[in-house]
PDB file of C-alpha atoms and ligand atoms in Angstrom:
ATOM      1  CA  UNK A   1      -0.171   0.026  -0.187  1.00  0.00           C
ATOM      2  CA  UNK A   2       1.151   3.563  -1.523  1.00  0.00           C
ATOM      3  CA  UNK A   3       2.730   5.064   1.551  1.00  0.00           C
ATOM      4  CA  UNK A   4       0.883   8.411   2.215  1.00  0.00           C
ATOM      5  CA  UNK A   5       1.680  12.548   1.398  1.00  0.00           C
ATOM      6  CA  UNK A   6       0.602  13.823   5.018  1.00  0.00           C
ATOM      7  CA  UNK A   7       0.620  16.732   3.462  1.00  0.00           C
ATOM      8  CA  UNK A   8       1.940  18.823   5.694  1.00  0.00           C
ATOM      9  CA  UNK A   9       4.007  21.394   2.875  1.00  0.00           C
ATOM     10  CA  UNK A  10       7.304  23.067   4.480  1.00  0.00           C
ATOM     11  CA  UNK A  11       6.158  27.134   4.886  1.00  0.00           C
ATOM     12  CA  UNK A  12       8.056  28.798   2.613  1.00  0.00           C
ATOM     13  CA  UNK A  13      10.160  31.318   4.629  1.00  0.00           C
ATOM     14  CA  UNK A  14       9.823  34.450   3.935  1.00  0.00           C
ATOM     15  CA  UNK A  15      12.616  36.198   2.241  1.00  0.00           C
ATOM     16  CA  UNK A  16      14.660  38.797   5.190  1.00  0.00           C
ATOM     17  CA  UNK A  17      17.463  39.551   2.562  1.00  0.00           C
ATOM     18  CA  UNK A  18      16.253  42.484   0.877  1.00  0.00           C
ATOM     19  CA  UNK A  19      19.010  44.649  -0.885  1.00  0.00           C
ATOM     20  CA  UNK A  20      16.898  47.163  -1.250  1.00  0.00           C
ATOM     21  CA  UNK A  21      15.230  49.220   1.057  1.00  0.00           C
ATOM     22  CA  UNK A  22      12.820  51.864   0.032  1.00  0.00           C
ATOM     23  CA  UNK A  23      14.009  54.189   3.394  1.00  0.00           C
ATOM     24  CA  UNK A  24      18.009  53.626   2.551  1.00  0.00           C
ATOM     25  CA  UNK A  25      20.096  55.964   0.803  1.00  0.00           C
ATOM     26  CA  UNK A  26      23.037  55.803  -1.638  1.00  0.00           C
ATOM     27  CA  UNK A  27      26.733  57.269  -1.797  1.00  0.00           C
ATOM     28  CA  UNK A  28      27.041  58.010  -5.340  1.00  0.00           C
ATOM     29  CA  UNK A  29      29.254  57.177  -7.624  1.00  0.00           C
ATOM     30  CA  UNK A  30      30.040  60.403  -9.604  1.00  0.00           C
ATOM     31  CA  UNK A  31      30.845  62.791  -6.805  1.00  0.00           C
ATOM     32  CA  UNK A  32      30.348  60.616  -3.622  1.00  0.00           C
ATOM     33  CA  UNK A  33      27.445  62.475  -1.752  1.00  0.00           C
ATOM     34  CA  UNK A  34      25.448  60.347   0.646  1.00  0.00           C
ATOM     35  CA  UNK A  35      22.188  60.655  -1.467  1.00  0.00           C
ATOM     36  CA  UNK A  36      18.819  60.253   0.912  1.00  0.00           C
ATOM     37  CA  UNK A  37      16.342  58.126  -1.526  1.00  0.00           C
ATOM     38  CA  UNK A  38      13.087  60.128  -0.859  1.00  0.00           C
ATOM     39  CA  UNK A  39      13.237  62.636  -3.739  1.00  0.00           C
ATOM     40  CA  UNK A  40      10.267  65.449  -4.130  1.00  0.00           C
ATOM     41  CA  UNK A  41       8.535  64.709  -7.583  1.00  0.00           C
ATOM     42  CA  UNK A  42       9.715  61.398  -8.474  1.00  0.00           C
ATOM     43  CA  UNK A  43       8.263  57.660  -7.003  1.00  0.00           C
ATOM     44  CA  UNK A  44      12.078  56.585  -6.994  1.00  0.00           C
ATOM     45  CA  UNK A  45      15.326  58.292  -7.657  1.00  0.00           C
ATOM     46  CA  UNK A  46      17.467  56.908  -8.957  1.00  0.00           C
ATOM     47  CA  UNK A  47      20.373  59.607 -10.230  1.00  0.00           C
ATOM     48  CA  UNK A  48      22.921  62.564  -7.848  1.00  0.00           C
ATOM     49  CA  UNK A  49      21.112  65.669  -7.259  1.00  0.00           C
ATOM     50  CA  UNK A  50      23.947  66.887  -7.830  1.00  0.00           C
ATOM     51  CA  UNK A  51      25.796  65.739 -10.541  1.00  0.00           C
ATOM     52  CA  UNK A  52      22.802  63.974 -11.827  1.00  0.00           C
ATOM     53  CA  UNK A  53      25.432  61.010 -12.201  1.00  0.00           C
ATOM     54  CA  UNK A  54      23.573  57.612 -11.949  1.00  0.00           C
ATOM     55  CA  UNK A  55      24.101  53.710 -11.878  1.00  0.00           C
ATOM     56  CA  UNK A  56      23.597  50.582 -14.232  1.00  0.00           C
ATOM     57  CA  UNK A  57      20.816  48.859 -12.129  1.00  0.00           C
ATOM     58  CA  UNK A  58      17.354  49.533 -13.837  1.00  0.00           C
ATOM     59  CA  UNK A  59      16.300  46.991 -16.471  1.00  0.00           C
ATOM     60  CA  UNK A  60      13.718  48.061 -18.656  1.00  0.00           C
ATOM     61  CA  UNK A  61      11.609  49.367 -16.344  1.00  0.00           C
ATOM     62  CA  UNK A  62      12.489  52.139 -14.189  1.00  0.00           C
ATOM     63  CA  UNK A  63      12.538  51.444 -11.296  1.00  0.00           C
ATOM     64  CA  UNK A  64      13.011  47.401 -11.605  1.00  0.00           C
ATOM     65  CA  UNK A  65      16.715  47.042 -10.796  1.00  0.00           C
ATOM     66  CA  UNK A  66      16.824  44.080 -13.191  1.00  0.00           C
ATOM     67  CA  UNK A  67      20.237  44.831 -14.898  1.00  0.00           C
ATOM     68  CA  UNK A  68      23.530  43.394 -13.723  1.00  0.00           C
ATOM     69  CA  UNK A  69      25.308  45.847 -15.136  1.00  0.00           C
ATOM     70  CA  UNK A  70      26.200  48.506 -12.415  1.00  0.00           C
ATOM     71  CA  UNK A  71      28.135  50.494 -14.594  1.00  0.00           C
ATOM     72  CA  UNK A  72      28.194  54.332 -13.900  1.00  0.00           C
ATOM     73  CA  UNK A  73      26.061  56.724 -15.928  1.00  0.00           C
ATOM     74  CA  UNK A  74      26.314  59.946 -16.391  1.00  0.00           C
ATOM     75  CA  UNK A  75      23.798  62.348 -17.686  1.00  0.00           C
ATOM     76  CA  UNK A  76      24.103  62.907 -21.541  1.00  0.00           C
ATOM     77  CA  UNK A  77      21.168  65.481 -23.197  1.00  0.00           C
ATOM     78  CA  UNK A  78      18.412  66.300 -21.595  1.00  0.00           C
ATOM     79  CA  UNK A  79      14.931  65.717 -23.633  1.00  0.00           C
ATOM     80  CA  UNK A  80      10.993  67.586 -22.427  1.00  0.00           C
ATOM     81  CA  UNK A  81       8.583  64.909 -23.149  1.00  0.00           C
ATOM     82  CA  UNK A  82       4.990  66.428 -24.747  1.00  0.00           C
ATOM     83  CA  UNK A  83       3.942  67.272 -21.581  1.00  0.00           C
ATOM     84  CA  UNK A  84       6.489  68.902 -20.084  1.00  0.00           C
ATOM     85  CA  UNK A  85       8.148  66.486 -17.969  1.00  0.00           C
ATOM     86  CA  UNK A  86      11.445  67.038 -18.093  1.00  0.00           C
ATOM     87  CA  UNK A  87      14.402  64.069 -18.698  1.00  0.00           C
ATOM     88  CA  UNK A  88      17.501  63.214 -18.184  1.00  0.00           C
ATOM     89  CA  UNK A  89      19.113  60.971 -20.488  1.00  0.00           C
ATOM     90  CA  UNK A  90      21.479  58.783 -19.635  1.00  0.00           C
ATOM     91  CA  UNK A  91      24.215  56.602 -20.824  1.00  0.00           C
ATOM     92  CA  UNK A  92      26.559  53.982 -19.819  1.00  0.00           C
ATOM     93  CA  UNK A  93      29.922  54.199 -19.161  1.00  0.00           C
ATOM     94  CA  UNK A  94      30.111  50.824 -18.425  1.00  0.00           C
ATOM     95  CA  UNK A  95      28.020  49.148 -21.611  1.00  0.00           C
ATOM     96  CA  UNK A  96      26.364  52.453 -23.387  1.00  0.00           C
ATOM     97  CA  UNK A  97      22.814  51.528 -22.970  1.00  0.00           C
ATOM     98  CA  UNK A  98      20.844  54.662 -23.094  1.00  0.00           C
ATOM     99  CA  UNK A  99      18.584  55.203 -20.032  1.00  0.00           C
ATOM    100  CA  UNK A 100      15.613  58.388 -19.604  1.00  0.00           C
ATOM    101  CA  UNK A 101      14.675  59.130 -16.323  1.00  0.00           C
ATOM    102  CA  UNK A 102      12.159  61.978 -14.057  1.00  0.00           C
ATOM    103  CA  UNK A 103      14.341  65.520 -12.889  1.00  0.00           C
ATOM    104  CA  UNK A 104      13.364  64.880  -9.525  1.00  0.00           C
ATOM    105  CA  UNK A 105      12.499  68.448  -7.930  1.00  0.00           C
ATOM    106  CA  UNK A 106      15.885  68.577  -6.010  1.00  0.00           C
ATOM    107  CA  UNK A 107      17.865  68.230  -8.546  1.00  0.00           C
ATOM    108  CA  UNK A 108      21.107  70.816  -9.909  1.00  0.00           C
ATOM    109  CA  UNK A 109      19.156  73.539 -12.097  1.00  0.00           C
ATOM    110  CA  UNK A 110      22.670  74.367 -12.676  1.00  0.00           C
ATOM    111  CA  UNK A 111      23.853  70.821 -13.536  1.00  0.00           C
ATOM    112  CA  UNK A 112      21.164  70.174 -15.723  1.00  0.00           C
ATOM    113  CA  UNK A 113      21.233  74.226 -17.564  1.00  0.00           C
ATOM    114  CA  UNK A 114      25.127  72.689 -18.441  1.00  0.00           C
ATOM    115  CA  UNK A 115      23.636  69.907 -20.452  1.00  0.00           C
ATOM    116  CA  UNK A 116      20.544  72.127 -22.105  1.00  0.00           C
ATOM    117  CA  UNK A 117      23.481  74.648 -23.345  1.00  0.00           C
ATOM    118  CA  UNK A 118      25.559  72.239 -24.124  1.00  0.00           C
ATOM    119  CA  UNK A 119      26.092  72.492 -28.253  1.00  0.00           C
ATOM    120  CA  UNK A 120      25.327  69.169 -30.019  1.00  0.00           C
ATOM    121  CA  UNK A 121      27.655  69.806 -32.591  1.00  0.00           C
ATOM    122  CA  UNK A 122      30.583  69.843 -29.706  1.00  0.00           C
ATOM    123  CA  UNK A 123      30.048  65.479 -29.947  1.00  0.00           C
ATOM    124  CA  UNK A 124      29.870  65.474 -33.408  1.00  0.00           C
ATOM    125  CA  UNK A 125      33.150  64.235 -35.134  1.00  0.00           C
ATOM    126  CA  UNK A 126      33.702  66.398 -37.982  1.00  0.00           C
TER     127      UNK A 126
HETATM  128 ZN1  LIG B 201      26.274  63.120  -7.607  1.00  0.00          ZN
HETATM  129 ZN1  LIG B 202      25.654  49.429 -18.383  1.00  0.00          ZN
END
């Protein structure tokens, strides 16, 4: 006679080693500033408000943390969406991937302007 499964499943242990605590601050890889995770005007901060440097940690969706690259992402350009929202175009120095991120309310306006006013021609080989 086959032994019956008593039906006592091993309870799944809750994951307690989460790395991404939304309350955490991160240290900027560009200027070493300790950046609080909370940012005014955006759901999740993904770049430094001081120098706009970011880390390549997101995949297709901002905040998904699916990229394994971890390369440094520098602010390359600015783009304005049809609804008037400013986006920073980040470029990964490790793999060359581009991503668009929302400007946070406390981002350094001077650095933003400098990127916006940078002549496009200076980056093109003529
Ligand atoms: Zn920084
Ligand atoms: Zn990358």
